[in-house]
Amino acid sequence: MLKGADDVAMEQEDSASQNGEMASWDINDIKLPQDVKHTDWFQEWPDSYVKHIYSSEDKNAQRHHSSWAMRNTNNHNSRILKKSCLGVVVCGNDCSTLDGRKIYLRPAICDKARQKQQRRCCPNCSGPLQLISCRGHGGYPVTNFWRHEGQLIFFQSKGAHDHPRPETKLEAEARRSIQKAQTAFSPTCPRLKRFRETEPRDPLPFPRAKTGPSVAAAHFGRPASGISPERALGGRLGISPYVGAGAEAGGSARLPSEPLCPGIHPAPGAPLTPKGGYEPLGPTGDASHREKRHAASGGLPASPYLLAQQEPLVVPPGAHHHCAPLKAQGRALEDEQQGLNLDCCSSDMFLNLCPLR
DNA sequence: ACATGCGGGGCTA
DNA sequence: TAGCCCCGCATGT
């Protein structure tokens, strides 16, 4: 007897909740329960203060996976692995496609890759990208804890994500793969070449997450605080592109093959790290944390954005976009995109290559 | 190239 | 001292 997908999903939810909401253990307990009758199905989008117990044979649990972009955080405890959320990368122009979808890219986990990522362009409007850091845990990023005990893997999440869901890892990887394939496939088309030069690294359509708005939507309660995108960007728009002095001084300046996104450069006055590296204003997530620690003492820091929860989306190569600040530029780009005949990277092809959830 | 995990170290309460 | 985070390095894919 075959089970319907809905039945399976419901069973998973039931299973997931049994070890989570009713759990009496804490990840820091000296002794964790061993008489666990059944383990949970792996939860791709753990949110809020949940706990799960997975089987040690669960591959996803073994790898401490999450569809949130989580990076390792040292807690000086080799028994408990701690990871903190990096947030989500959005378009600094807050652009939307014609169907009203927003850009929610997955922040790169690697620090250097993330800095590079932020110098790239919005795949929809070629505007600047901005990383919205997670502050769902008392002003700090949501943290996930993993602990292996015998045949069980204990998982605990602290904090509720206050930002939209990014692409999943698979989606982000698929997008990169397609981009590579496309580069290799049609390197000679001059217009395509020009288009690619405009969007150096992440110009391809990214997949639409099949997981729709979820529990997380209820947590996007950051106050808008009337902060405009321009202000949130630290005044990065409308200034001629250049490599920031900090990046140069830090030896982490971009490679010649990585042109900056027009209008993207380290924010004016961006502080240098003690080691001379470029310390982005806020969104790199990392550099902003020290500042946030201070801000958090007097209440949660204001959010740079108020984002309505929407699904990550496929941005077709010729997708129209709504970016008032870049309207003229956008139109030119739109014309160019429409003339590109980018059948090779249609969303159909993309979806075929992308094993979505 | 990037994800992942480990461990040193700085900062604050 | 504990708990937070940043950062560099090593390793695996």
mmCIF file of C-alpha atoms (C1' of nucleotides) in Angstrom:
data_model
loop_
_atom_site.group_PDB
_atom_site.id
_atom_site.type_symbol
_atom_site.label_atom_id
_atom_site.label_comp_id
_atom_site.label_asym_id
_atom_site.label_seq_id
_atom_site.Cartn_x
_atom_site.Cartn_y
_atom_site.Cartn_z
ATOM 1 C CA MET A 1 0.000 0.000 0.000
ATOM 2 C CA LEU A 2 1.497 3.239 -1.095
ATOM 3 C CA LYS A 3 1.229 6.253 1.088
ATOM 4 C CA GLY A 4 0.333 9.587 -0.311
ATOM 5 C CA ALA A 5 2.874 12.315 -0.101
ATOM 6 C CA ASP A 6 0.659 14.240 2.258
ATOM 7 C CA ASP A 7 0.412 11.295 4.602
ATOM 8 C CA VAL A 8 4.146 10.904 4.668
ATOM 9 C CA ALA A 9 4.599 14.598 5.286
ATOM 10 C CA MET A 10 2.130 14.511 8.141
ATOM 11 C CA GLU A 11 3.871 11.555 9.679
ATOM 12 C CA GLN A 12 7.115 13.398 9.432
ATOM 13 C CA GLU A 13 5.672 16.421 11.127
ATOM 14 C CA ASP A 14 4.209 14.277 13.865
ATOM 15 C CA SER A 15 7.452 12.493 14.351
ATOM 16 C CA ALA A 16 9.359 15.729 14.339
ATOM 17 C CA SER A 17 7.239 17.280 17.006
ATOM 18 C CA GLN A 18 7.390 14.387 19.412
ATOM 19 C CA ASN A 19 11.022 14.847 20.266
ATOM 20 C CA GLY A 20 10.952 18.573 19.866
ATOM 21 C CA GLU A 21 8.228 20.446 21.631
ATOM 22 C CA MET A 22 7.804 17.855 24.357
ATOM 23 C CA ALA A 23 11.479 17.354 24.973
ATOM 24 C CA SER A 24 12.637 17.664 28.520
ATOM 25 C CA TRP A 25 16.294 17.581 27.692
ATOM 26 C CA ASP A 26 18.678 20.359 26.846
ATOM 27 C CA ILE A 27 21.641 20.057 24.568
ATOM 28 C CA ASN A 28 23.911 21.061 27.444
ATOM 29 C CA ASP A 29 22.671 18.363 29.767
ATOM 30 C CA ILE A 30 25.360 16.093 31.035
ATOM 31 C CA LYS A 31 23.226 13.108 30.244
ATOM 32 C CA LEU A 32 20.801 13.009 27.377
ATOM 33 C CA PRO A 33 17.900 10.571 27.084
ATOM 34 C CA GLN A 34 18.859 7.262 25.604
ATOM 35 C CA ASP A 35 15.519 5.522 25.781
ATOM 36 C CA VAL A 36 14.242 7.222 22.693
ATOM 37 C CA LYS A 37 11.470 5.180 21.136
ATOM 38 C CA HIS A 38 11.600 6.746 17.748
ATOM 39 C CA THR A 39 13.769 9.287 16.061
ATOM 40 C CA ASP A 40 12.624 12.291 14.097
ATOM 41 C CA TRP A 41 12.579 12.758 10.380
ATOM 42 C CA PHE A 42 15.202 15.223 9.381
ATOM 43 C CA GLN A 43 13.909 18.771 9.514
ATOM 44 C CA GLU A 44 15.128 20.931 6.697
ATOM 45 C CA TRP A 45 13.919 24.246 8.082
ATOM 46 C CA PRO A 46 14.132 24.063 11.846
ATOM 47 C CA ASP A 47 12.883 27.259 13.347
ATOM 48 C CA SER A 48 12.082 28.659 16.757
ATOM 49 C CA TYR A 49 13.153 26.856 19.873
ATOM 50 C CA VAL A 50 12.838 23.296 18.713
ATOM 51 C CA LYS A 51 14.629 20.097 19.553
ATOM 52 C CA HIS A 52 14.910 16.965 17.509
ATOM 53 C CA ILE A 53 16.470 13.581 17.942
ATOM 54 C CA TYR A 54 17.734 11.994 14.777
ATOM 55 C CA SER A 55 19.118 8.612 14.059
ATOM 56 C CA SER A 56 22.866 8.536 13.711
ATOM 57 C CA GLU A 57 22.232 6.900 10.376
ATOM 58 C CA ASP A 58 20.463 9.936 9.051
ATOM 59 C CA LYS A 59 22.819 11.332 6.466
ATOM 60 C CA ASN A 60 21.547 14.871 6.760
ATOM 61 C CA ALA A 61 21.872 14.806 10.506
ATOM 62 C CA GLN A 62 25.323 13.314 10.232
ATOM 63 C CA ARG A 63 26.372 16.255 8.144
ATOM 64 C CA HIS A 64 24.582 18.746 10.344
ATOM 65 C CA HIS A 65 22.727 20.048 7.334
ATOM 66 C CA SER A 66 20.163 22.796 7.345
ATOM 67 C CA SER A 67 18.495 24.659 4.550
ATOM 68 C CA TRP A 68 19.166 27.815 6.465
ATOM 69 C CA ALA A 69 22.652 29.107 5.773
ATOM 70 C CA MET A 70 24.404 28.073 8.953
ATOM 71 C CA ARG A 71 28.052 28.531 9.666
ATOM 72 C CA ASN A 72 30.169 26.904 12.270
ATOM 73 C CA THR A 73 30.652 28.847 15.461
ATOM 74 C CA ASN A 74 33.224 27.856 17.994
ATOM 75 C CA ASN A 75 31.804 27.216 21.417
ATOM 76 C CA HIS A 76 34.993 25.598 22.673
ATOM 77 C CA ASN A 77 33.096 22.417 23.255
ATOM 78 C CA SER A 78 34.098 19.609 20.976
ATOM 79 C CA ARG A 79 31.118 17.524 22.063
ATOM 80 C CA ILE A 80 28.565 20.051 20.941
ATOM 81 C CA LEU A 81 28.746 21.541 17.485
ATOM 82 C CA LYS A 82 27.340 25.022 17.339
ATOM 83 C CA LYS A 83 26.245 26.767 14.181
ATOM 84 C CA SER A 84 24.823 30.234 13.689
ATOM 85 C CA CYS A 85 22.589 31.550 10.940
ATOM 86 C CA LEU A 86 24.006 33.839 8.287
ATOM 87 C CA GLY A 87 20.657 35.241 7.213
ATOM 88 C CA VAL A 88 19.726 35.784 3.613
ATOM 89 C CA VAL A 89 21.064 37.769 0.690
ATOM 90 C CA VAL A 90 18.545 40.123 -0.862
ATOM 91 C CA CYS A 91 18.584 42.728 -3.595
ATOM 92 C CA GLY A 92 19.678 46.083 -2.223
ATOM 93 C CA ASN A 93 17.139 47.732 -4.469
ATOM 94 C CA ASP A 94 14.415 45.563 -3.066
ATOM 95 C CA CYS A 95 13.480 44.700 -6.591
ATOM 96 C CA SER A 96 10.749 42.361 -7.609
ATOM 97 C CA THR A 97 9.985 40.495 -10.735
ATOM 98 C CA LEU A 98 6.761 41.141 -12.533
ATOM 99 C CA ASP A 99 5.058 38.492 -10.534
ATOM 100 C CA GLY A 100 6.129 40.151 -7.357
ATOM 101 C CA ARG A 101 8.748 37.703 -6.258
ATOM 102 C CA LYS A 102 11.729 38.758 -4.232
ATOM 103 C CA ILE A 103 15.361 37.789 -4.418
ATOM 104 C CA TYR A 104 16.451 35.534 -1.606
ATOM 105 C CA LEU A 105 19.901 34.143 -2.273
ATOM 106 C CA ARG A 106 21.772 31.811 -0.008
ATOM 107 C CA PRO A 107 24.676 33.464 1.781
ATOM 108 C CA ALA A 108 27.941 31.708 1.121
ATOM 109 C CA ILE A 109 29.140 29.934 4.221
ATOM 110 C CA CYS A 110 32.787 30.627 3.599
ATOM 111 C CA ASP A 111 33.664 34.139 4.750
ATOM 112 C CA LYS A 112 35.685 34.996 1.692
ATOM 113 C CA ALA A 113 33.097 33.569 -0.639
ATOM 114 C CA ARG A 114 30.460 35.594 1.142
ATOM 115 C CA GLN A 115 32.405 38.800 0.703
ATOM 116 C CA LYS A 116 32.784 38.037 -2.968
ATOM 117 C CA GLN A 117 29.130 37.226 -3.180
ATOM 118 C CA GLN A 118 28.196 40.623 -1.852
ATOM 119 C CA ARG A 119 30.193 42.331 -4.555
ATOM 120 C CA ARG A 120 28.125 40.639 -7.174
ATOM 121 C CA CYS A 121 24.901 41.775 -8.705
ATOM 122 C CA CYS A 122 21.301 41.025 -8.207
ATOM 123 C CA PRO A 123 20.371 38.397 -10.786
ATOM 124 C CA ASN A 124 17.144 40.205 -11.407
ATOM 125 C CA CYS A 125 17.999 43.895 -11.667
ATOM 126 C CA SER A 126 21.792 43.988 -11.485
ATOM 127 C CA GLY A 127 21.520 46.095 -8.394
ATOM 128 C CA PRO A 128 23.684 45.563 -5.354
ATOM 129 C CA LEU A 129 23.186 42.583 -3.173
ATOM 130 C CA GLN A 130 22.762 42.949 0.523
ATOM 131 C CA LEU A 131 23.081 40.408 3.247
ATOM 132 C CA ILE A 132 20.364 40.527 5.837
ATOM 133 C CA SER A 133 21.882 39.114 8.942
ATOM 134 C CA CYS A 134 19.874 36.946 11.246
ATOM 135 C CA ARG A 135 19.021 38.464 14.589
ATOM 136 C CA GLY A 136 16.427 36.048 15.694
ATOM 137 C CA HIS A 137 18.010 35.107 18.985
ATOM 138 C CA GLY A 138 17.962 38.137 21.221
ATOM 139 C CA GLY A 139 19.614 40.227 18.568
ATOM 140 C CA TYR A 140 22.086 37.499 17.709
ATOM 141 C CA PRO A 141 21.855 34.966 14.939
ATOM 142 C CA VAL A 142 19.735 31.917 15.487
ATOM 143 C CA THR A 143 21.959 29.108 16.683
ATOM 144 C CA ASN A 144 21.729 25.393 16.052
ATOM 145 C CA PHE A 145 23.415 22.812 18.235
ATOM 146 C CA TRP A 146 24.337 19.275 17.274
ATOM 147 C CA ARG A 147 25.463 16.558 19.616
ATOM 148 C CA HIS A 148 26.190 12.935 18.829
ATOM 149 C CA GLU A 149 25.393 10.432 21.545
ATOM 150 C CA GLY A 150 25.651 6.798 20.590
ATOM 151 C CA GLN A 151 23.067 5.943 17.989
ATOM 152 C CA LEU A 152 21.369 9.298 18.341
ATOM 153 C CA ILE A 153 22.024 12.776 17.120
ATOM 154 C CA PHE A 154 20.500 15.513 19.246
ATOM 155 C CA PHE A 155 19.562 18.773 17.646
ATOM 156 C CA GLN A 156 18.485 21.976 19.338
ATOM 157 C CA SER A 157 17.638 25.326 17.796
ATOM 158 C CA LYS A 158 17.645 28.581 19.707
ATOM 159 C CA GLY A 159 15.939 31.627 18.263
ATOM 160 C CA ALA A 160 13.413 32.269 15.527
ATOM 161 C CA HIS A 161 14.650 33.336 12.138
ATOM 162 C CA ASP A 162 13.610 36.908 11.467
ATOM 163 C CA HIS A 163 14.302 36.880 7.758
ATOM 164 C CA PRO A 164 13.063 35.053 4.699
ATOM 165 C CA ARG A 165 14.305 31.657 3.793
ATOM 166 C CA PRO A 166 17.274 31.641 1.460
ATOM 167 C CA GLU A 167 17.782 29.199 -1.346
ATOM 168 C CA THR A 168 18.605 25.742 -0.165
ATOM 169 C CA LYS A 169 22.092 24.440 -0.523
ATOM 170 C CA LEU A 170 21.023 22.296 -3.439
ATOM 171 C CA GLU A 171 19.457 25.225 -5.162
ATOM 172 C CA ALA A 172 22.495 27.398 -4.704
ATOM 173 C CA GLU A 173 24.776 24.659 -5.947
ATOM 174 C CA ALA A 174 22.550 24.006 -8.914
ATOM 175 C CA ARG A 175 22.582 27.669 -9.789
ATOM 176 C CA ARG A 176 26.353 27.704 -9.764
ATOM 177 C CA SER A 177 26.494 24.560 -11.860
ATOM 178 C CA ILE A 178 24.189 25.980 -14.445
ATOM 179 C CA GLN A 179 26.190 29.103 -14.618
ATOM 180 C CA LYS A 180 29.318 27.146 -15.274
ATOM 181 C CA ALA A 181 27.579 25.060 -17.880
ATOM 182 C CA GLN A 182 26.231 28.131 -19.553
ATOM 183 C CA THR A 183 29.615 29.769 -19.629
ATOM 184 C CA ALA A 184 31.084 26.747 -21.280
ATOM 185 C CA PHE A 185 28.166 26.277 -23.573
ATOM 186 C CA SER A 186 27.914 29.600 -25.310
ATOM 187 C CA PRO A 187 30.979 31.702 -24.820
ATOM 188 C CA THR A 188 30.909 33.405 -28.170
ATOM 189 C CA CYS A 189 27.688 35.347 -28.208
ATOM 190 C CA PRO A 190 28.835 38.951 -27.778
ATOM 191 C CA ARG A 191 25.581 40.135 -26.271
ATOM 192 C CA LEU A 192 25.544 37.264 -23.855
ATOM 193 C CA LYS A 193 29.135 38.016 -23.075
ATOM 194 C CA ARG A 194 28.258 41.580 -22.313
ATOM 195 C CA PHE A 195 25.392 40.440 -20.175
ATOM 196 C CA ARG A 196 27.642 38.151 -18.246
ATOM 197 C CA GLU A 197 30.123 40.884 -17.723
ATOM 198 C CA THR A 198 27.362 42.860 -16.175
ATOM 199 C CA GLU A 199 26.556 40.031 -13.839
ATOM 200 C CA PRO A 200 29.819 38.372 -13.156
ATOM 201 C CA ARG A 201 29.010 35.519 -10.913
ATOM 202 C CA ASP A 202 25.408 34.966 -10.019
ATOM 203 C CA PRO A 203 23.537 36.049 -13.063
ATOM 204 C CA LEU A 204 21.553 32.948 -13.592
ATOM 205 C CA PRO A 205 18.058 32.181 -12.666
ATOM 206 C CA PHE A 206 17.846 30.605 -9.324
ATOM 207 C CA PRO A 207 15.235 28.094 -8.495
ATOM 208 C CA ARG A 208 12.033 28.632 -6.817
ATOM 209 C CA ALA A 209 11.924 26.975 -3.491
ATOM 210 C CA LYS A 210 9.117 24.545 -3.435
ATOM 211 C CA THR A 211 8.776 24.976 0.235
ATOM 212 C CA GLY A 212 6.519 27.907 0.526
ATOM 213 C CA PRO A 213 6.193 30.495 3.210
ATOM 214 C CA SER A 214 6.240 28.758 6.489
ATOM 215 C CA VAL A 215 6.457 29.142 10.158
ATOM 216 C CA ALA A 216 9.271 31.495 9.495
ATOM 217 C CA ALA A 217 6.870 33.973 7.984
ATOM 218 C CA ALA A 218 5.433 34.614 11.374
ATOM 219 C CA HIS A 219 8.803 35.650 12.641
ATOM 220 C CA PHE A 220 9.618 38.374 10.200
ATOM 221 C CA GLY A 221 8.661 40.833 12.803
ATOM 222 C CA ARG A 222 11.601 43.120 12.569
ATOM 223 C CA PRO A 223 10.437 46.685 12.645
ATOM 224 C CA ALA A 224 10.861 48.461 9.383
ATOM 225 C CA SER A 225 11.896 51.550 11.277
ATOM 226 C CA GLY A 226 11.427 53.557 8.130
ATOM 227 C CA ILE A 227 14.887 52.770 6.982
ATOM 228 C CA SER A 228 15.103 53.191 3.277
ATOM 229 C CA PRO A 229 17.021 50.785 1.144
ATOM 230 C CA GLU A 230 19.441 53.564 0.387
ATOM 231 C CA ARG A 231 20.135 54.093 4.022
ATOM 232 C CA ALA A 232 20.283 50.448 4.701
ATOM 233 C CA LEU A 233 22.888 50.185 2.027
ATOM 234 C CA GLY A 234 24.967 52.748 3.753
ATOM 235 C CA GLY A 235 24.794 55.015 0.768
ATOM 236 C CA ARG A 236 26.367 52.551 -1.551
ATOM 237 C CA LEU A 237 24.184 53.362 -4.488
ATOM 238 C CA GLY A 238 24.924 55.732 -7.230
ATOM 239 C CA ILE A 239 28.611 55.939 -6.649
ATOM 240 C CA SER A 240 31.133 54.944 -9.204
ATOM 241 C CA PRO A 241 32.402 51.469 -8.648
ATOM 242 C CA TYR A 242 35.798 50.961 -7.238
ATOM 243 C CA VAL A 243 37.613 48.565 -5.047
ATOM 244 C CA GLY A 244 37.502 49.784 -1.544
ATOM 245 C CA ALA A 245 40.685 50.801 0.095
ATOM 246 C CA GLY A 246 39.998 48.365 2.832
ATOM 247 C CA ALA A 247 39.803 45.483 0.441
ATOM 248 C CA GLU A 248 43.032 46.505 -1.131
ATOM 249 C CA ALA A 249 44.740 47.004 2.133
ATOM 250 C CA GLY A 250 43.490 43.724 3.381
ATOM 251 C CA GLY A 251 44.909 41.790 0.524
ATOM 252 C CA SER A 252 41.475 40.466 -0.185
ATOM 253 C CA ALA A 253 40.868 42.718 -3.132
ATOM 254 C CA ARG A 254 38.906 41.128 -5.882
ATOM 255 C CA LEU A 255 40.617 39.415 -8.686
ATOM 256 C CA PRO A 256 40.707 41.097 -12.055
ATOM 257 C CA SER A 257 38.355 38.459 -13.340
ATOM 258 C CA GLU A 258 35.758 39.478 -10.820
ATOM 259 C CA PRO A 259 34.421 42.828 -11.821
ATOM 260 C CA LEU A 260 32.483 44.593 -9.181
ATOM 261 C CA CYS A 261 28.828 45.011 -9.580
ATOM 262 C CA PRO A 262 28.193 48.592 -10.695
ATOM 263 C CA GLY A 263 27.495 50.676 -7.678
ATOM 264 C CA ILE A 264 28.941 48.142 -5.313
ATOM 265 C CA HIS A 265 31.886 48.945 -3.235
ATOM 266 C CA PRO A 266 32.684 48.815 0.414
ATOM 267 C CA ALA A 267 30.589 51.348 2.182
ATOM 268 C CA PRO A 268 32.150 54.728 2.666
ATOM 269 C CA GLY A 269 33.859 54.783 5.965
ATOM 270 C CA ALA A 270 33.686 51.063 6.290
ATOM 271 C CA PRO A 271 35.998 50.239 9.122
ATOM 272 C CA LEU A 272 39.101 48.250 8.667
ATOM 273 C CA THR A 273 39.516 45.166 10.661
ATOM 274 C CA PRO A 274 42.422 45.058 13.051
ATOM 275 C CA LYS A 275 44.103 42.830 10.543
ATOM 276 C CA GLY A 276 43.622 45.302 7.773
ATOM 277 C CA GLY A 277 40.845 43.525 6.008
ATOM 278 C CA TYR A 278 37.778 45.144 4.699
ATOM 279 C CA GLU A 279 35.055 45.123 7.238
ATOM 280 C CA PRO A 280 31.793 45.632 5.471
ATOM 281 C CA LEU A 281 29.167 47.787 6.972
ATOM 282 C CA GLY A 282 26.865 45.422 8.671
ATOM 283 C CA PRO A 283 25.627 42.932 6.215
ATOM 284 C CA THR A 284 28.626 40.710 5.996
ATOM 285 C CA GLY A 285 27.138 39.522 9.126
ATOM 286 C CA ASP A 286 30.374 38.968 10.852
ATOM 287 C CA ALA A 287 31.630 42.472 11.167
ATOM 288 C CA SER A 288 28.303 43.726 12.313
ATOM 289 C CA HIS A 289 28.092 41.435 15.237
ATOM 290 C CA ARG A 290 30.291 43.374 17.514
ATOM 291 C CA GLU A 291 28.235 46.418 16.792
ATOM 292 C CA LYS A 292 25.085 44.453 17.346
ATOM 293 C CA ARG A 293 26.263 43.277 20.673
ATOM 294 C CA HIS A 294 26.237 46.851 21.803
ATOM 295 C CA ALA A 295 23.015 47.686 20.084
ATOM 296 C CA ALA A 296 21.344 44.649 21.488
ATOM 297 C CA SER A 297 21.934 45.766 25.015
ATOM 298 C CA GLY A 298 19.374 48.498 24.580
ATOM 299 C CA GLY A 299 16.883 46.487 22.652
ATOM 300 C CA LEU A 300 16.956 44.826 19.307
ATOM 301 C CA PRO A 301 18.750 46.716 16.631
ATOM 302 C CA ALA A 302 16.603 48.087 13.892
ATOM 303 C CA SER A 303 16.256 45.946 10.867
ATOM 304 C CA PRO A 304 17.603 47.324 7.663
ATOM 305 C CA TYR A 305 14.621 45.955 5.884
ATOM 306 C CA LEU A 306 11.141 44.854 6.357
ATOM 307 C CA LEU A 307 10.691 41.918 4.144
ATOM 308 C CA ALA A 308 7.541 40.166 3.402
ATOM 309 C CA GLN A 309 8.081 36.472 3.354
ATOM 310 C CA GLN A 310 8.031 35.182 -0.128
ATOM 311 C CA GLU A 311 9.385 32.182 -1.811
ATOM 312 C CA PRO A 312 12.762 32.308 -3.401
ATOM 313 C CA LEU A 313 12.082 32.463 -7.057
ATOM 314 C CA VAL A 314 13.207 31.631 -10.494
ATOM 315 C CA VAL A 315 14.272 34.715 -12.312
ATOM 316 C CA PRO A 316 14.022 33.949 -15.967
ATOM 317 C CA PRO A 317 16.820 35.408 -17.989
ATOM 318 C CA GLY A 318 14.507 37.885 -19.591
ATOM 319 C CA ALA A 319 12.580 38.581 -16.470
ATOM 320 C CA HIS A 320 11.196 42.026 -16.066
ATOM 321 C CA HIS A 321 12.056 43.771 -12.920
ATOM 322 C CA HIS A 322 10.757 46.617 -10.893
ATOM 323 C CA CYS A 323 13.602 48.730 -9.760
ATOM 324 C CA ALA A 324 12.765 52.358 -9.714
ATOM 325 C CA PRO A 325 16.253 53.547 -8.810
ATOM 326 C CA LEU A 326 17.714 51.660 -11.687
ATOM 327 C CA LYS A 327 14.911 52.128 -14.086
ATOM 328 C CA ALA A 328 16.934 53.458 -16.959
ATOM 329 C CA GLN A 329 19.679 50.995 -16.426
ATOM 330 C CA GLY A 330 17.158 48.303 -15.923
ATOM 331 C CA ARG A 331 15.422 49.033 -19.153
ATOM 332 C CA ALA A 332 18.650 48.884 -21.053
ATOM 333 C CA LEU A 333 19.475 45.643 -19.404
ATOM 334 C CA GLU A 334 16.020 44.366 -19.996
ATOM 335 C CA ASP A 335 16.298 45.130 -23.668
ATOM 336 C CA GLU A 336 19.579 43.414 -23.732
ATOM 337 C CA GLN A 337 18.281 40.421 -21.909
ATOM 338 C CA GLN A 338 15.315 40.144 -24.181
ATOM 339 C CA GLY A 339 17.588 40.104 -27.143
ATOM 340 C CA LEU A 340 19.769 37.403 -25.741
ATOM 341 C CA ASN A 341 17.659 34.444 -26.631
ATOM 342 C CA LEU A 342 18.869 32.639 -23.578
ATOM 343 C CA ASP A 343 16.986 29.482 -24.216
ATOM 344 C CA CYS A 344 19.939 27.589 -22.929
ATOM 345 C CA CYS A 345 19.228 28.701 -19.440
ATOM 346 C CA SER A 346 15.510 28.685 -19.349
ATOM 347 C CA SER A 347 13.867 27.995 -16.075
ATOM 348 C CA ASP A 348 12.672 24.671 -17.440
ATOM 349 C CA MET A 349 16.173 23.581 -18.012
ATOM 350 C CA PHE A 350 17.146 24.860 -14.675
ATOM 351 C CA LEU A 351 14.440 23.053 -12.873
ATOM 352 C CA ASN A 352 15.336 19.871 -14.659
ATOM 353 C CA LEU A 353 18.822 20.157 -13.348
ATOM 354 C CA CYS A 354 17.885 21.203 -9.902
ATOM 355 C CA PRO A 355 16.689 18.532 -7.549
ATOM 356 C CA LEU A 356 14.342 20.594 -5.566
ATOM 357 C CA ARG A 357 12.806 19.739 -2.288
ATOM 358 C "C1'" DA B 1 35.793 27.152 -5.257
ATOM 359 C "C1'" DC B 2 33.380 26.257 -1.558
ATOM 360 C "C1'" DA B 3 31.488 23.765 2.633
ATOM 361 C "C1'" DT B 4 32.686 22.124 6.910
ATOM 362 C "C1'" DG B 5 34.891 21.466 11.363
ATOM 363 C "C1'" DC B 6 38.461 22.693 14.667
ATOM 364 C "C1'" DG B 7 40.758 25.613 17.639
ATOM 365 C "C1'" DG B 8 43.077 30.121 19.031
ATOM 366 C "C1'" DG B 9 41.926 34.385 20.605
ATOM 367 C "C1'" DG B 10 39.469 38.946 21.634
ATOM 368 C "C1'" DC B 11 35.615 41.159 23.911
ATOM 369 C "C1'" DT B 12 32.035 41.731 27.459
ATOM 370 C "C1'" DA B 13 29.342 40.855 31.603
ATOM 371 C "C1'" DT C 1 35.221 32.622 34.154
ATOM 372 C "C1'" DA C 2 31.540 31.900 30.886
ATOM 373 C "C1'" DG C 3 29.587 32.961 26.783
ATOM 374 C "C1'" DC C 4 29.646 35.395 22.818
ATOM 375 C "C1'" DC C 5 31.839 36.065 18.157
ATOM 376 C "C1'" DC C 6 35.824 36.535 14.612
ATOM 377 C "C1'" DC C 7 39.282 34.513 12.177
ATOM 378 C "C1'" DG C 8 42.647 31.298 10.096
ATOM 379 C "C1'" DC C 9 43.691 26.773 8.926
ATOM 380 C "C1'" DA C 10 43.035 21.946 7.382
ATOM 381 C "C1'" DT C 11 40.311 18.813 5.047
ATOM 382 C "C1'" DG C 12 36.849 16.957 1.986
ATOM 383 C "C1'" DT C 13 33.872 17.342 -2.077
#
